[in-house]
Structure formats: structure tokens, C-alpha cells
Amino acid sequence: MVRNYDIEVESLSDAERTPSRAGRVFPIVGFWGANLFVLAYIGVLAGGFIVQFGLHEFPCPLCMLQRYSMMLASLGPLYIIVRTRRGSVTMADFCLGYGVSILSAVLGAAESARHILLHIQPGDPGYGSKAFGLSTYTWAFITFTIVIAFCGVMMTFAPWLTPRGVKAHAISTVIMWLFALIVVANLVMIVFLEGLHFLLPGDPACYELVQNCSPR
């Protein structure tokens, strides 16, 4: 009788150690949430290039600062992806990554708000083209606000969403390389835009590295 009882207790313990279906799904959601975060900002930054080269609108210093903040915010989930791929991600890593994203998004939101306030006077057409009636820097402010809310949710449910034991997918590798490409493209572009000057002009009119621009 005692042995049977011991066997029953051991079986119950094994069942308790077996993760539920929800326990297996939530870490996957946490992993792909980080991937979608990075992919979304890759799309936003690529959209900036479309405006720049398709509509021939040069980014101003505040525009570039907002781009940098987007890239910094993406480093948080990128860190989570890398740690997950190595199989060593912890809840502390998960919260650290999204904490970095929140701080970067707060910085980016401040930059976007500054840009909005510069053109808030009635009759001011703003800087650059508009998308769906809003300027690009207004959309940037919206994305930073979404990032702060998203990261807050992910950190709140970190005990369940931390992607422990999740197998990395080839798609995450592609996303990482795309992000690296968009970062390098922005760095190369700013060199062409700024030329050999220390500061970017407030209203860029050409690529100063290869074109003869008017005196500053």
C-alpha cells in the first residue's frame, strides 16, 4: 500500500512538471512578439528611405534623431532574440530588453514632440510630406507611444512570455540581418548627407559629401 501511494505521488509530481498548452504557447508568443517588434521598425525605417529617395525629401537633424531612437528601441527585442537563439534567455533578460526599448521610446517621443511643437503654429505647413494627413514625425510619436505600451504589457506578463525553450526559426535570422542592413544604410546615408561637417544642417538641401551645396 505504501509503495502504491509513493508511485501515485511521483506520477502527480511528473504531471505538475509537465507544462500546460498555455505554458507552451505563451513563450512562443513572447519570442515572435520580439521579432515582430524589430520587423515593424524595419518597415518604418524603410518607409523613411522611400520618403527620402522616392519623394526627394532630406531628413532634418530631428528626423535623424528619431530614426536613431527607433534603432535603439529595436535593440531591446533584438537582445531577447539573440539570447533565445542561444538558449539562455531569462526573465531578467526579457525585462532588460524591453526596459531598453522603453527608455529609447521615451527619448524618441520627446524628439518627436519637439518636432511637432516646432510646427504647431496655425498656418505652418510642417516639414516634409504627410501620410494619411499626418506628418512623418507625428507618426513617429505614435509609434513610440505604441512601443511604450507594448513593452509595458510584455514586461507585465514576463513570467509567462519569457521565451524559455523556444527554438529559433530561420525567419528570425532574416529579421536580424535586415535590421543590420537598415542600420548600416542609415549610417552610410548620414555620411553622404552631412559630408565632412560635424553637424547636419537644419534644412538639408543636398548630399554634401558628393554635391556642391550652398554655404551654411
JSON list of N, CA and C in Angstrom, two decimals, residues 7-8 11 32 44 73 96-97 99 113 123 131 138 201 215:
[
{"chain": "A", "resi": 7, "resn": "ILE", "atom": "N", "xyz": [4.06, 5.73, -5.63]},
{"chain": "A", "resi": 7, "resn": "ILE", "atom": "CA", "xyz": [4.01, 5.80, -7.09]},
{"chain": "A", "resi": 7, "resn": "ILE", "atom": "C", "xyz": [3.00, 6.85, -7.53]},
{"chain": "A", "resi": 8, "resn": "GLU", "atom": "N", "xyz": [1.87, 6.91, -6.84]},
{"chain": "A", "resi": 8, "resn": "GLU", "atom": "CA", "xyz": [0.84, 7.89, -7.19]},
{"chain": "A", "resi": 8, "resn": "GLU", "atom": "C", "xyz": [1.35, 9.32, -6.97]},
{"chain": "A", "resi": 11, "resn": "SER", "atom": "N", "xyz": [3.78, 10.18, -9.75]},
{"chain": "A", "resi": 11, "resn": "SER", "atom": "CA", "xyz": [3.08, 10.44, -11.01]},
{"chain": "A", "resi": 11, "resn": "SER", "atom": "C", "xyz": [2.45, 11.82, -11.00]},
{"chain": "A", "resi": 32, "resn": "TRP", "atom": "N", "xyz": [8.01, 35.59, -30.76]},
{"chain": "A", "resi": 32, "resn": "TRP", "atom": "CA", "xyz": [7.60, 36.19, -32.03]},
{"chain": "A", "resi": 32, "resn": "TRP", "atom": "C", "xyz": [7.15, 37.63, -31.84]},
{"chain": "A", "resi": 44, "resn": "VAL", "atom": "N", "xyz": [9.21, 50.73, -40.76]},
{"chain": "A", "resi": 44, "resn": "VAL", "atom": "CA", "xyz": [9.12, 52.19, -40.58]},
{"chain": "A", "resi": 44, "resn": "VAL", "atom": "C", "xyz": [10.37, 52.88, -41.11]},
{"chain": "A", "resi": 73, "resn": "ALA", "atom": "N", "xyz": [15.55, 51.52, -29.82]},
{"chain": "A", "resi": 73, "resn": "ALA", "atom": "CA", "xyz": [14.42, 50.78, -29.25]},
{"chain": "A", "resi": 73, "resn": "ALA", "atom": "C", "xyz": [14.39, 49.34, -29.75]},
{"chain": "A", "resi": 96, "resn": "LEU", "atom": "N", "xyz": [15.00, 43.28, -19.24]},
{"chain": "A", "resi": 96, "resn": "LEU", "atom": "CA", "xyz": [16.08, 44.21, -19.60]},
{"chain": "A", "resi": 96, "resn": "LEU", "atom": "C", "xyz": [15.92, 44.70, -21.03]},
{"chain": "A", "resi": 97, "resn": "GLY", "atom": "N", "xyz": [15.62, 43.77, -21.94]},
{"chain": "A", "resi": 97, "resn": "GLY", "atom": "CA", "xyz": [15.45, 44.15, -23.34]},
{"chain": "A", "resi": 97, "resn": "GLY", "atom": "C", "xyz": [14.34, 45.17, -23.53]},
{"chain": "A", "resi": 99, "resn": "GLY", "atom": "N", "xyz": [13.04, 47.02, -21.21]},
{"chain": "A", "resi": 99, "resn": "GLY", "atom": "CA", "xyz": [13.36, 48.23, -20.47]},
{"chain": "A", "resi": 99, "resn": "GLY", "atom": "C", "xyz": [14.17, 49.20, -21.33]},
{"chain": "A", "resi": 113, "resn": "ALA", "atom": "N", "xyz": [7.94, 64.98, -30.17]},
{"chain": "A", "resi": 113, "resn": "ALA", "atom": "CA", "xyz": [7.12, 66.06, -29.61]},
{"chain": "A", "resi": 113, "resn": "ALA", "atom": "C", "xyz": [7.77, 67.42, -29.88]},
{"chain": "A", "resi": 123, "resn": "GLY", "atom": "N", "xyz": [-1.22, 77.64, -39.70]},
{"chain": "A", "resi": 123, "resn": "GLY", "atom": "CA", "xyz": [-0.70, 78.03, -41.00]},
{"chain": "A", "resi": 123, "resn": "GLY", "atom": "C", "xyz": [0.66, 77.45, -41.32]},
{"chain": "A", "resi": 131, "resn": "ALA", "atom": "N", "xyz": [1.45, 61.64, -44.45]},
{"chain": "A", "resi": 131, "resn": "ALA", "atom": "CA", "xyz": [0.89, 60.32, -44.73]},
{"chain": "A", "resi": 131, "resn": "ALA", "atom": "C", "xyz": [-0.42, 60.20, -43.98]},
{"chain": "A", "resi": 138, "resn": "THR", "atom": "N", "xyz": [4.89, 63.07, -36.64]},
{"chain": "A", "resi": 138, "resn": "THR", "atom": "CA", "xyz": [3.72, 62.76, -35.82]},
{"chain": "A", "resi": 138, "resn": "THR", "atom": "C", "xyz": [3.51, 61.25, -35.77]},
{"chain": "A", "resi": 201, "resn": "PRO", "atom": "N", "xyz": [22.94, 70.23, -41.33]},
{"chain": "A", "resi": 201, "resn": "PRO", "atom": "CA", "xyz": [22.20, 71.50, -41.40]},
{"chain": "A", "resi": 201, "resn": "PRO", "atom": "C", "xyz": [20.74, 71.32, -41.02]},
{"chain": "A", "resi": 215, "resn": "PRO", "atom": "N", "xyz": [26.45, 77.64, -49.25]},
{"chain": "A", "resi": 215, "resn": "PRO", "atom": "CA", "xyz": [27.15, 77.81, -47.96]},
{"chain": "A", "resi": 215, "resn": "PRO", "atom": "C", "xyz": [26.18, 77.75, -46.79]}
]
